[in-house]
mmCIF file of C-alpha atoms and ligand atoms in Angstrom:
data_model
loop_
_atom_site.group_PDB
_atom_site.id
_atom_site.type_symbol
_atom_site.label_atom_id
_atom_site.label_comp_id
_atom_site.label_asym_id
_atom_site.label_seq_id
_atom_site.Cartn_x
_atom_site.Cartn_y
_atom_site.Cartn_z
ATOM 1 C CA MET L 1 0.047 -0.030 0.193
ATOM 2 C CA GLU L 2 1.166 3.679 -0.855
ATOM 3 C CA GLU L 3 2.617 5.138 2.341
ATOM 4 C CA GLN L 4 0.291 8.103 3.680
ATOM 5 C CA TYR L 5 2.125 11.121 4.059
ATOM 6 C CA ILE L 6 -0.582 14.039 4.520
ATOM 7 C CA SER L 7 -2.484 14.534 7.298
ATOM 8 C CA SER L 8 -1.119 11.473 8.916
ATOM 9 C CA ASP L 9 1.068 10.242 12.187
ATOM 10 C CA PHE L 10 3.950 10.383 9.381
ATOM 11 C CA LYS L 11 6.933 12.251 10.721
ATOM 12 C CA LEU L 12 9.741 13.946 8.716
ATOM 13 C CA GLY L 13 12.975 14.653 10.811
ATOM 14 C CA ILE L 14 15.098 17.403 9.443
ATOM 15 C CA LEU L 15 18.233 17.647 10.935
ATOM 16 C CA GLY L 16 19.456 21.137 11.405
ATOM 17 C CA GLY L 17 16.728 24.458 11.980
ATOM 18 C CA GLY L 18 18.595 27.143 9.956
ATOM 19 C CA GLN L 19 16.689 28.956 7.081
ATOM 20 C CA LEU L 20 16.824 26.381 4.885
ATOM 21 C CA GLY L 21 15.059 24.206 7.469
ATOM 22 C CA LYS L 22 12.609 26.738 8.095
ATOM 23 C CA MET L 23 11.864 27.117 4.272
ATOM 24 C CA LEU L 24 11.493 23.008 4.131
ATOM 25 C CA THR L 25 8.906 22.982 7.524
ATOM 26 C CA LEU L 26 6.849 25.286 5.041
ATOM 27 C CA ALA L 27 6.648 23.464 2.426
ATOM 28 C CA ALA L 28 5.874 20.225 4.416
ATOM 29 C CA SER L 29 3.226 22.356 6.166
ATOM 30 C CA ASN L 30 1.366 22.980 3.168
ATOM 31 C CA TRP L 31 0.960 19.507 2.661
ATOM 32 C CA ASP L 32 0.033 18.961 5.927
ATOM 33 C CA ILE L 33 3.176 16.877 6.645
ATOM 34 C CA LYS L 34 4.531 16.454 10.555
ATOM 35 C CA THR L 35 8.293 17.699 10.805
ATOM 36 C CA VAL L 36 10.607 17.347 13.471
ATOM 37 C CA VAL L 37 13.655 19.307 13.887
ATOM 38 C CA LEU L 38 16.742 18.869 15.603
ATOM 39 C CA ASP L 39 18.638 22.102 16.492
ATOM 40 C CA PRO L 40 21.428 22.852 19.193
ATOM 41 C CA SER L 41 19.598 26.467 19.793
ATOM 42 C CA LYS L 42 16.152 27.115 20.610
ATOM 43 C CA GLU L 43 16.077 30.143 19.262
ATOM 44 C CA CYS L 44 16.877 28.907 15.856
ATOM 45 C CA SER L 45 14.825 29.796 12.583
ATOM 46 C CA ALA L 46 12.682 26.663 12.479
ATOM 47 C CA ALA L 47 12.151 25.725 15.569
ATOM 48 C CA HIS L 48 8.541 27.956 15.635
ATOM 49 C CA THR L 49 7.525 26.618 12.248
ATOM 50 C CA CYS L 50 7.848 23.116 12.794
ATOM 51 C CA ASN L 51 5.515 20.705 14.073
ATOM 52 C CA GLU L 52 8.112 19.710 17.149
ATOM 53 C CA PHE L 53 11.438 20.883 18.044
ATOM 54 C CA VAL L 54 14.195 18.849 19.849
ATOM 55 C CA LEU L 55 17.216 20.625 21.283
ATOM 56 C CA GLY L 56 20.239 18.879 20.926
ATOM 57 C CA ASP L 57 23.350 18.786 18.756
ATOM 58 C CA PHE L 58 23.096 17.030 15.134
ATOM 59 C CA ASN L 59 26.964 16.498 15.256
ATOM 60 C CA ASP L 60 26.582 13.952 18.403
ATOM 61 C CA PHE L 61 26.105 10.441 17.466
ATOM 62 C CA ASN L 62 23.473 9.497 20.376
ATOM 63 C CA THR L 63 21.614 12.718 19.986
ATOM 64 C CA VAL L 64 21.023 11.772 15.911
ATOM 65 C CA TYR L 65 20.465 8.085 16.573
ATOM 66 C CA GLU L 66 17.719 8.860 19.439
ATOM 67 C CA PHE L 67 15.898 11.440 17.234
ATOM 68 C CA GLY L 68 16.166 9.373 14.629
ATOM 69 C CA LYS L 69 14.329 6.396 16.020
ATOM 70 C CA LYS L 70 11.386 8.807 16.639
ATOM 71 C CA VAL L 71 10.770 9.706 13.157
ATOM 72 C CA ASP L 72 10.011 7.849 9.986
ATOM 73 C CA LEU L 73 12.289 9.629 7.641
ATOM 74 C CA ILE L 74 15.469 11.491 8.174
ATOM 75 C CA THR L 75 16.425 13.963 5.941
ATOM 76 C CA ILE L 76 19.091 16.902 6.568
ATOM 77 C CA GLU L 77 19.367 20.907 5.818
ATOM 78 C CA ILE L 78 23.412 21.100 6.643
ATOM 79 C CA GLU L 79 25.902 18.303 5.626
ATOM 80 C CA ASN L 80 27.606 18.810 8.700
ATOM 81 C CA VAL L 81 25.857 16.337 10.700
ATOM 82 C CA ASN L 82 26.716 12.736 12.361
ATOM 83 C CA VAL L 83 27.193 10.598 9.648
ATOM 84 C CA GLU L 84 27.504 7.789 11.665
ATOM 85 C CA ALA L 85 24.451 7.499 13.724
ATOM 86 C CA LEU L 86 22.917 8.194 10.478
ATOM 87 C CA LYS L 87 24.563 4.607 8.909
ATOM 88 C CA LYS L 88 23.429 3.187 11.775
ATOM 89 C CA LEU L 89 19.466 4.055 11.684
ATOM 90 C CA LYS L 90 19.729 2.956 8.387
ATOM 91 C CA GLN L 91 21.641 -0.225 8.627
ATOM 92 C CA GLU L 92 18.211 -0.523 11.311
ATOM 93 C CA GLY L 93 16.347 -0.204 8.291
ATOM 94 C CA LYS L 94 15.285 3.784 8.908
ATOM 95 C CA LYS L 95 14.525 5.622 5.761
ATOM 96 C CA VAL L 96 17.639 8.183 5.702
ATOM 97 C CA LEU L 97 17.321 10.440 2.571
ATOM 98 C CA PRO L 98 20.142 11.524 0.938
ATOM 99 C CA CYS L 99 21.753 8.371 2.153
ATOM 100 C CA PRO L 100 24.621 8.924 4.558
ATOM 101 C CA ASP L 101 27.254 7.636 2.403
ATOM 102 C CA LYS L 102 26.409 10.644 0.225
ATOM 103 C CA LEU L 103 27.109 12.567 2.498
ATOM 104 C CA GLU L 104 30.131 11.336 3.718
ATOM 105 C CA ILE L 105 31.387 11.966 0.391
ATOM 106 C CA ILE L 106 30.604 15.571 0.026
ATOM 107 C CA LYS L 107 31.668 16.515 3.523
ATOM 108 C CA ASP L 108 34.825 16.197 2.399
ATOM 109 C CA LYS L 109 36.004 18.283 -0.183
ATOM 110 C CA GLY L 110 38.980 15.680 -0.852
ATOM 111 C CA LEU L 111 36.513 12.832 -1.236
ATOM 112 C CA GLN L 112 34.085 15.285 -3.774
ATOM 113 C CA LYS L 113 37.234 15.910 -5.783
ATOM 114 C CA GLU L 114 38.296 12.384 -6.067
ATOM 115 C CA PHE L 115 34.468 11.040 -7.111
ATOM 116 C CA TYR L 116 34.521 14.092 -9.645
ATOM 117 C CA GLU L 117 37.605 12.788 -11.320
ATOM 118 C CA ASN L 118 36.892 8.961 -11.033
ATOM 119 C CA ASN L 119 33.648 9.533 -12.787
ATOM 120 C CA GLN L 120 34.994 11.958 -15.500
ATOM 121 C CA LEU L 121 33.254 15.028 -14.348
ATOM 122 C CA PRO L 122 34.960 18.001 -14.955
ATOM 123 C CA THR L 123 36.727 20.432 -12.230
ATOM 124 C CA SER L 124 39.665 21.903 -11.617
ATOM 125 C CA LYS L 125 43.234 19.887 -11.302
ATOM 126 C CA PHE L 126 43.794 19.072 -7.254
ATOM 127 C CA GLN L 127 46.045 17.397 -5.077
ATOM 128 C CA LEU L 128 45.445 16.338 -1.527
ATOM 129 C CA PHE L 129 47.887 17.441 1.317
ATOM 130 C CA SER L 130 47.601 16.092 4.809
ATOM 131 C CA SER L 131 49.176 19.307 6.536
ATOM 132 C CA GLU L 132 50.208 22.781 5.753
ATOM 133 C CA ALA L 133 53.817 21.933 5.725
ATOM 134 C CA ASP L 134 53.260 19.178 3.099
ATOM 135 C CA ILE L 135 51.979 22.373 0.786
ATOM 136 C CA VAL L 136 54.835 24.387 1.681
ATOM 137 C CA LYS L 137 57.584 21.669 0.425
ATOM 138 C CA ALA L 138 56.081 21.023 -2.191
ATOM 139 C CA VAL L 139 56.500 24.418 -3.609
ATOM 140 C CA GLU L 140 59.576 24.694 -2.340
ATOM 141 C CA ASN L 141 60.569 21.265 -4.640
ATOM 142 C CA GLN L 142 58.438 22.668 -7.508
ATOM 143 C CA GLU L 143 56.152 20.328 -7.324
ATOM 144 C CA ILE L 144 53.302 22.359 -7.442
ATOM 145 C CA GLN L 145 53.482 25.816 -8.605
ATOM 146 C CA LEU L 146 51.786 29.192 -7.518
ATOM 147 C CA PRO L 147 48.811 30.639 -7.803
ATOM 148 C CA PHE L 148 46.684 27.943 -6.264
ATOM 149 C CA VAL L 149 43.392 27.829 -4.580
ATOM 150 C CA GLN L 150 43.683 26.078 -0.553
ATOM 151 C CA LYS L 151 40.467 24.544 0.382
ATOM 152 C CA LEU L 152 40.181 22.775 4.333
ATOM 153 C CA ARG L 153 39.032 19.588 3.204
ATOM 154 C CA LYS L 154 36.096 19.309 6.487
ATOM 155 C CA GLU L 155 33.866 21.984 7.490
ATOM 156 C CA GLY L 156 34.129 25.116 5.860
ATOM 157 C CA TYR L 157 31.462 27.448 4.431
ATOM 158 C CA ASP L 158 30.264 30.465 2.939
ATOM 159 C CA GLY L 159 34.334 31.006 1.916
ATOM 160 C CA ARG L 160 35.529 30.480 5.389
ATOM 161 C CA GLY L 161 38.206 27.474 4.548
ATOM 162 C CA VAL L 162 39.322 28.391 1.415
ATOM 163 C CA LYS L 163 42.735 30.437 0.839
ATOM 164 C CA VAL L 164 43.784 32.239 -2.636
ATOM 165 C CA VAL L 165 47.512 31.221 -2.545
ATOM 166 C CA GLU L 166 48.962 34.100 -5.115
ATOM 167 C CA ASN L 167 52.514 34.277 -4.003
ATOM 168 C CA THR L 168 55.266 32.945 -1.346
ATOM 169 C CA ASN L 169 54.294 35.371 0.970
ATOM 170 C CA ASP L 170 50.817 33.863 1.369
ATOM 171 C CA LEU L 171 52.237 30.637 2.481
ATOM 172 C CA LYS L 172 52.881 31.680 5.718
ATOM 173 C CA ASP L 173 49.006 32.009 6.110
ATOM 174 C CA LEU L 174 47.886 28.220 4.834
ATOM 175 C CA LEU L 175 44.984 27.037 6.756
ATOM 176 C CA LYS L 176 45.958 24.202 9.413
ATOM 177 C CA GLY L 177 44.984 20.772 8.910
ATOM 178 C CA ALA L 178 43.654 18.534 6.011
ATOM 179 C CA SER L 179 43.530 20.419 2.843
ATOM 180 C CA LEU L 180 43.689 20.334 -0.951
ATOM 181 C CA ILE L 181 45.071 22.918 -3.465
ATOM 182 C CA GLU L 182 43.219 23.265 -6.454
ATOM 183 C CA GLU L 183 44.265 25.165 -9.720
ATOM 184 C CA LYS L 184 43.248 28.891 -9.635
ATOM 185 C CA VAL L 185 40.474 29.494 -12.217
ATOM 186 C CA THR L 186 39.940 32.419 -14.164
ATOM 187 C CA LEU L 187 36.152 32.825 -13.491
ATOM 188 C CA LYS L 188 34.202 34.565 -16.224
ATOM 189 C CA LYS L 189 30.972 33.661 -14.189
ATOM 190 C CA GLU L 190 29.897 31.431 -11.018
ATOM 191 C CA LEU L 191 26.935 29.591 -11.925
ATOM 192 C CA SER L 192 24.585 26.961 -10.115
ATOM 193 C CA VAL L 193 22.440 24.348 -10.885
ATOM 194 C CA ILE L 194 19.885 22.590 -8.529
ATOM 195 C CA VAL L 195 18.909 19.090 -9.606
ATOM 196 C CA ALA L 196 16.531 16.657 -7.901
ATOM 197 C CA ARG L 197 16.437 13.103 -8.350
ATOM 198 C CA SER L 198 13.416 11.470 -6.760
ATOM 199 C CA SER L 199 13.873 7.990 -5.321
ATOM 200 C CA ASN L 200 11.944 6.276 -8.131
ATOM 201 C CA GLY L 201 14.498 7.513 -10.438
ATOM 202 C CA GLU L 202 13.034 10.585 -11.949
ATOM 203 C CA VAL L 203 15.372 13.653 -12.444
ATOM 204 C CA LYS L 204 15.038 17.455 -13.044
ATOM 205 C CA SER L 205 16.787 20.279 -12.982
ATOM 206 C CA PHE L 206 16.120 23.813 -12.184
ATOM 207 C CA PRO L 207 17.391 26.738 -14.364
ATOM 208 C CA VAL L 208 20.684 28.418 -14.174
ATOM 209 C CA VAL L 209 21.330 30.774 -11.698
ATOM 210 C CA GLU L 210 24.197 33.411 -11.898
ATOM 211 C CA MET L 211 25.813 34.155 -8.625
ATOM 212 C CA GLU L 212 27.898 37.418 -8.214
ATOM 213 C CA PHE L 213 29.926 37.953 -5.145
ATOM 214 C CA ASN L 214 30.111 40.670 -2.628
ATOM 215 C CA PRO L 215 34.084 40.634 -2.924
ATOM 216 C CA GLN L 216 34.561 42.207 0.700
ATOM 217 C CA ALA L 217 32.690 39.550 2.573
ATOM 218 C CA ASN L 218 33.351 37.063 -0.011
ATOM 219 C CA LEU L 219 29.522 35.671 0.325
ATOM 220 C CA VAL L 220 27.292 35.771 -2.334
ATOM 221 C CA GLU L 221 25.255 39.236 -3.492
ATOM 222 C CA TYR L 222 22.758 38.593 -5.883
ATOM 223 C CA LEU L 223 21.668 35.482 -7.549
ATOM 224 C CA ILE L 224 19.960 36.085 -11.132
ATOM 225 C CA CYS L 225 17.827 33.841 -12.884
ATOM 226 C CA PRO L 226 18.280 32.894 -15.728
ATOM 227 C CA ALA L 227 22.010 33.955 -15.818
ATOM 228 C CA SER L 228 22.942 35.460 -18.978
ATOM 229 C CA ILE L 229 24.505 32.728 -20.788
ATOM 230 C CA SER L 230 24.044 31.360 -24.303
ATOM 231 C CA GLU L 231 21.844 28.721 -24.878
ATOM 232 C CA THR L 232 24.693 25.890 -25.584
ATOM 233 C CA ILE L 233 26.160 27.009 -22.323
ATOM 234 C CA GLU L 234 22.627 26.326 -20.199
ATOM 235 C CA GLU L 235 22.088 22.871 -21.752
ATOM 236 C CA LYS L 236 25.470 22.402 -20.667
ATOM 237 C CA ALA L 237 25.417 22.836 -17.351
ATOM 238 C CA GLU L 238 22.119 21.372 -16.665
ATOM 239 C CA LYS L 239 23.515 18.140 -18.266
ATOM 240 C CA LEU L 240 26.599 18.186 -16.069
ATOM 241 C CA ALA L 241 24.220 18.429 -12.757
ATOM 242 C CA ILE L 242 22.057 15.679 -13.963
ATOM 243 C CA ASP L 243 25.059 13.516 -14.937
ATOM 244 C CA VAL L 244 26.636 14.455 -11.435
ATOM 245 C CA VAL L 245 23.320 13.641 -9.758
ATOM 246 C CA LYS L 246 23.248 10.476 -11.269
ATOM 247 C CA SER L 247 26.957 9.216 -11.218
ATOM 248 C CA LEU L 248 26.371 9.734 -7.220
ATOM 249 C CA ASP L 249 23.242 7.957 -7.498
ATOM 250 C CA PHE L 250 21.641 10.760 -5.190
ATOM 251 C CA VAL L 251 18.283 10.962 -3.672
ATOM 252 C CA GLY L 252 16.906 13.897 -3.226
ATOM 253 C CA LEU L 253 18.025 17.889 -3.997
ATOM 254 C CA LEU L 254 21.829 18.465 -4.906
ATOM 255 C CA ALA L 255 23.147 21.957 -5.766
ATOM 256 C CA VAL L 256 26.089 21.934 -7.983
ATOM 257 C CA GLU L 257 28.442 25.197 -8.162
ATOM 258 C CA MET L 258 30.179 25.292 -11.348
ATOM 259 C CA PHE L 259 32.664 27.941 -12.891
ATOM 260 C CA LEU L 260 32.536 28.882 -16.062
ATOM 261 C CA ASP L 261 36.188 29.554 -17.092
ATOM 262 C CA GLU L 262 37.701 31.862 -19.491
ATOM 263 C CA ASN L 263 37.312 29.207 -22.474
ATOM 264 C CA ASP L 264 33.697 28.655 -21.565
ATOM 265 C CA GLU L 265 34.502 25.623 -20.100
ATOM 266 C CA ILE L 266 32.201 24.675 -16.976
ATOM 267 C CA LEU L 267 33.807 23.016 -14.101
ATOM 268 C CA ILE L 268 32.401 21.370 -10.923
ATOM 269 C CA ASN L 269 33.118 23.702 -7.953
ATOM 270 C CA GLU L 270 31.198 21.882 -5.042
ATOM 271 C CA ILE L 271 28.098 20.166 -4.601
ATOM 272 C CA ALA L 272 25.491 20.516 -1.736
ATOM 273 C CA PRO L 273 23.081 17.633 -0.847
ATOM 274 C CA ARG L 274 20.220 19.735 0.604
ATOM 275 C CA PRO L 275 18.320 22.990 -0.451
ATOM 276 C CA HIS L 276 20.666 25.595 -1.746
ATOM 277 C CA ASN L 277 21.417 29.356 -1.154
ATOM 278 C CA SER L 278 21.109 30.063 -4.816
ATOM 279 C CA GLY L 279 17.839 27.953 -4.978
ATOM 280 C CA HIS L 280 15.697 30.430 -2.631
ATOM 281 C CA HIS L 281 13.794 32.458 -5.636
ATOM 282 C CA THR L 282 12.260 29.079 -6.661
ATOM 283 C CA ILE L 283 9.645 29.717 -3.925
ATOM 284 C CA GLU L 284 8.364 32.716 -6.036
ATOM 285 C CA SER L 285 9.891 32.691 -9.212
ATOM 286 C CA VAL L 286 10.037 28.745 -10.314
ATOM 287 C CA VAL L 287 6.495 26.441 -10.703
ATOM 288 C CA THR L 288 7.749 24.327 -8.218
ATOM 289 C CA SER L 289 9.686 25.653 -5.294
ATOM 290 C CA GLN L 290 13.363 23.915 -4.191
ATOM 291 C CA TYR L 291 11.545 22.837 -0.870
ATOM 292 C CA GLU L 292 8.702 21.269 -2.470
ATOM 293 C CA GLN L 293 11.030 19.348 -4.834
ATOM 294 C CA HIS L 294 13.324 18.189 -2.034
ATOM 295 C CA LEU L 295 10.296 16.776 -0.372
ATOM 296 C CA ARG L 296 8.735 15.122 -3.759
ATOM 297 C CA ALA L 297 12.330 13.583 -4.087
ATOM 298 C CA ILE L 298 12.709 12.149 -0.708
ATOM 299 C CA LEU L 299 9.022 10.663 -0.579
ATOM 300 C CA GLY L 300 9.324 8.892 -4.001
ATOM 301 C CA LEU L 301 6.232 11.471 -5.371
ATOM 302 C CA PRO L 302 6.650 12.633 -9.062
ATOM 303 C CA LEU L 303 8.728 15.926 -9.454
ATOM 304 C CA GLY L 304 7.151 19.236 -10.220
ATOM 305 C CA SER L 305 7.768 21.485 -13.120
ATOM 306 C CA THR L 306 10.993 23.848 -12.747
ATOM 307 C CA ALA L 307 9.562 25.737 -15.669
ATOM 308 C CA LEU L 308 10.343 29.367 -14.866
ATOM 309 C CA LYS L 309 7.307 31.907 -14.394
ATOM 310 C CA ILE L 310 8.990 35.147 -14.172
ATOM 311 C CA PRO L 311 13.069 35.933 -14.114
ATOM 312 C CA SER L 312 14.523 37.140 -10.587
ATOM 313 C CA ILE L 313 16.796 38.569 -8.643
ATOM 314 C CA MET L 314 17.716 37.462 -4.896
ATOM 315 C CA VAL L 315 19.536 39.256 -2.291
ATOM 316 C CA ASN L 316 20.639 38.096 0.693
ATOM 317 C CA VAL L 317 19.737 40.311 3.743
ATOM 318 C CA LEU L 318 23.025 40.455 5.511
ATOM 319 C CA GLY L 319 23.868 42.016 8.877
ATOM 320 C CA GLU L 320 25.249 45.688 8.102
ATOM 321 C CA PRO L 321 28.846 45.451 9.053
ATOM 322 C CA GLY L 322 29.780 47.533 12.485
ATOM 323 C CA PHE L 323 26.413 46.310 14.222
ATOM 324 C CA GLU L 324 26.254 43.102 16.633
ATOM 325 C CA GLY L 325 23.000 42.745 18.679
ATOM 326 C CA LYS L 326 19.510 42.495 18.886
ATOM 327 C CA VAL L 327 18.327 42.830 15.620
ATOM 328 C CA LYS L 328 16.211 45.671 13.765
ATOM 329 C CA TYR L 329 15.109 46.098 10.453
ATOM 330 C CA GLN L 330 15.669 49.683 8.853
ATOM 331 C CA GLY L 331 13.411 50.384 5.342
ATOM 332 C CA LEU L 332 11.179 47.851 5.688
ATOM 333 C CA LYS L 333 9.120 50.749 4.061
ATOM 334 C CA GLU L 334 10.932 51.459 1.019
ATOM 335 C CA CYS L 335 11.726 47.350 0.389
ATOM 336 C CA LEU L 336 8.092 46.659 0.493
ATOM 337 C CA ALA L 337 6.757 49.783 -1.882
ATOM 338 C CA THR L 338 9.158 48.474 -4.486
ATOM 339 C CA GLU L 339 7.063 46.254 -6.853
ATOM 340 C CA GLY L 340 7.877 42.477 -7.407
ATOM 341 C CA VAL L 341 9.588 42.531 -3.934
ATOM 342 C CA LYS L 342 9.110 39.573 -1.731
ATOM 343 C CA LEU L 343 10.907 39.496 1.760
ATOM 344 C CA HIS L 344 11.671 36.596 3.701
ATOM 345 C CA VAL L 345 12.958 37.287 7.064
ATOM 346 C CA TYR L 346 14.502 34.057 8.696
ATOM 347 C CA GLY L 347 14.033 35.338 12.339
ATOM 348 C CA LYS L 348 17.330 35.204 13.839
ATOM 349 C CA LYS L 349 17.230 37.088 16.980
ATOM 350 C CA VAL L 350 20.938 38.423 16.847
ATOM 351 C CA THR L 351 22.794 40.076 13.892
ATOM 352 C CA LYS L 352 26.495 40.170 13.087
ATOM 353 C CA PRO L 353 28.273 41.668 10.404
ATOM 354 C CA PHE L 354 27.149 39.670 7.421
ATOM 355 C CA ARG L 355 25.255 37.171 9.119
ATOM 356 C CA LYS L 356 22.379 35.748 6.676
ATOM 357 C CA MET L 357 18.963 37.418 8.271
ATOM 358 C CA GLY L 358 16.731 36.912 5.439
ATOM 359 C CA HIS L 359 16.658 37.129 1.907
ATOM 360 C CA ILE L 360 14.793 38.918 -0.899
ATOM 361 C CA THR L 361 13.338 37.979 -4.017
ATOM 362 C CA ILE L 362 12.582 40.706 -7.141
ATOM 363 C CA LEU L 363 10.478 39.282 -9.929
ATOM 364 C CA ASP L 364 10.808 41.376 -12.793
ATOM 365 C CA LYS L 365 10.346 40.120 -16.324
ATOM 366 C CA ASP L 366 13.174 42.978 -17.260
ATOM 367 C CA LEU L 367 16.112 42.163 -15.406
ATOM 368 C CA ASP L 368 17.839 45.101 -15.560
ATOM 369 C CA ASN L 369 14.701 46.801 -13.599
ATOM 370 C CA ALA L 370 15.247 44.147 -11.410
ATOM 371 C CA ARG L 371 18.738 44.886 -11.042
ATOM 372 C CA LYS L 372 17.711 48.902 -10.186
ATOM 373 C CA LYS L 373 15.204 47.392 -7.599
ATOM 374 C CA ALA L 374 17.796 45.541 -6.165
ATOM 375 C CA ASP L 375 20.677 48.248 -5.941
ATOM 376 C CA TYR L 376 17.435 50.646 -4.380
ATOM 377 C CA ILE L 377 16.671 48.013 -1.952
ATOM 378 C CA LYS L 378 20.508 47.073 -0.757
ATOM 379 C CA GLU L 379 20.802 50.852 -0.154
ATOM 380 C CA HIS L 380 17.439 51.482 1.986
ATOM 381 C CA PHE L 381 16.618 47.967 3.626
ATOM 382 C CA LYS L 382 19.434 47.443 6.196
ATOM 383 C CA VAL L 383 19.521 45.028 9.251
ATOM 384 C CA ILE L 384 21.210 46.861 12.089
ATOM 385 C CA ALA L 385 21.294 46.125 16.139
HETATM 386 P P1 LIG U 1 32.775 27.394 0.405
HETATM 387 O O1 LIG U 1 32.499 25.837 0.474
HETATM 388 O O2 LIG U 1 33.315 28.034 1.618
HETATM 389 O O3 LIG U 1 31.517 27.880 -0.249
HETATM 390 P P2 LIG U 1 33.986 27.360 -2.482
HETATM 391 O O4 LIG U 1 34.950 26.426 -2.579
HETATM 392 O O5 LIG U 1 32.634 27.519 -2.861
HETATM 393 O O6 LIG U 1 33.928 27.741 -0.659
HETATM 394 O O7 LIG U 1 34.952 28.904 -2.672
HETATM 395 C C1 LIG U 1 34.350 30.208 -2.469
HETATM 396 C C2 LIG U 1 34.910 30.634 -3.115
HETATM 397 O O8 LIG U 1 35.951 31.454 -3.751
HETATM 398 C C3 LIG U 1 34.228 30.428 -4.906
HETATM 399 O O9 LIG U 1 32.875 30.716 -4.713
HETATM 400 C C4 LIG U 1 35.162 31.295 -5.701
HETATM 401 O O10 LIG U 1 34.596 32.686 -6.084
HETATM 402 C C5 LIG U 1 36.061 31.231 -5.493
HETATM 403 N N1 LIG U 1 37.108 29.973 -5.592
HETATM 404 C C6 LIG U 1 37.290 28.693 -4.937
HETATM 405 N N2 LIG U 1 38.064 27.866 -5.764
HETATM 406 C C7 LIG U 1 38.195 28.438 -6.540
HETATM 407 C C8 LIG U 1 39.419 28.119 -7.671
HETATM 408 N N3 LIG U 1 39.489 27.357 -7.882
HETATM 409 N N4 LIG U 1 39.508 29.272 -8.878
HETATM 410 C C9 LIG U 1 39.150 30.683 -8.234
HETATM 411 N N5 LIG U 1 38.050 31.088 -7.396
HETATM 412 C C10 LIG U 1 37.929 29.941 -6.744
#
C-alpha cells in the first residue's frame, strides 16, 4: 500500500533548524506533513515553524540516533551532521535521505574531488595534502606551482576554509589541517544548477542561476535567474548537474556550483546535498520551489515542474558591518513599496556583520529593472542592532 504522508502520523525528521530548515518545514506544512527539527539552538529559524522541536547537537552520535528512532524519515538541511548515527539508523531499516554514504563524500572536499575525477566529471586539477607543512615542501620542491587555491577538506562554508595563495608570502598564512589545493580558475561567471532526483529515479534540474559575489564579504550578493549565458552553455550546465546526480546515485536535492572559465568550459566547484541559497528564488519564480521538490524527491513522489514563471534577482539580507546585537530592520517601507519584492526574514534574534538574516527576491520580467530595484533595496533596507 502506498504510504500516507499527508494529514497522518508520519513524521519527517530534519537535522538542522536554520533558514533552509525553516523553508523546508513551511513547504511540508503546505501539505500537512508533520516535521520534527533537531537543532542546538532553541531560537533557530525553524524552531517555531516545525510541528515538534528537539533541542540537541546534530553532530552528536547518540542525539542523532535517538532523534532518528522517533521519526519515519530523516533528512537534512546541513551536511555537517553525525553521519555514523545516520548509517546505523539506515542499517536498522530507517529511511535516511539523502543516503549517509553520499553525505560522507560530500562533507569532505577531498573525497568530492576524487569522486569527480573517478567519474570523468570536469573539475579543476587538484592534489590532497595532510598538512600545511607538506604544501610548503611541495612548493619548495617545485612539485606545485603558484598561484593556487587551498581548501580545508572539512567544515568550510561561505568562503571560510578557502584561501587563495598568490605568492610565496601567502604561504605563511596557509590554512591548518588536511586540505586540498586546486588550480586557480580564471572565472568568467559562477553558476549554480539545482537538480532533484527522486527515489523512483526521476530527475529534473532547475534553471541555471548566476551568482555574483560581494568581494568584501566573499558572500554571494546577487543571484540572477536566468543566468545571462548562451543556450549552449545553459544546456551544458544543466546536463552536467544531471550527470553528477546520476553518477552519485543520489536521492534528494543536489546543488551543483560551477565555474565558467575564460574558455567557456564548465568546471564543478562543489556540491551541496540539500536545498541551497541559490534556490531561494524558486519559491516565487519557479512553478515548484526547491523545498517542495526536495520533499517530492525524498518521498518518492513525482517531481514538479521547474519551468520559470518570471525572471528574478535574489539578494541575501546580511547583517550590516559594525552592528552586533538584538536585530532591528530599517527601511521596511521602501523595500515593500518596490514592485515585485518578496521579503523573507529568517527570525534570527541577533545580528552580526554579514550574517544571513533573510533574503529578498525581486521578480521582474526585465532583469535590468530588477537590478535597479535590487541596488535600491540594498541601499535602503538595512539590518542593524
Ligand atoms: P565554500 O564551500 O566556503 O562556499 P567554495 O569552494 O565555494 O567555498 O569557494 C568560495 C569561493 O572562492 C568561490 O565561490 C569562488 O569565488 C572562489 N574560488 C573557489 N575555488 C576557486 C578556484 N579554484 N579558482 C578560483 N576561485 C575559486
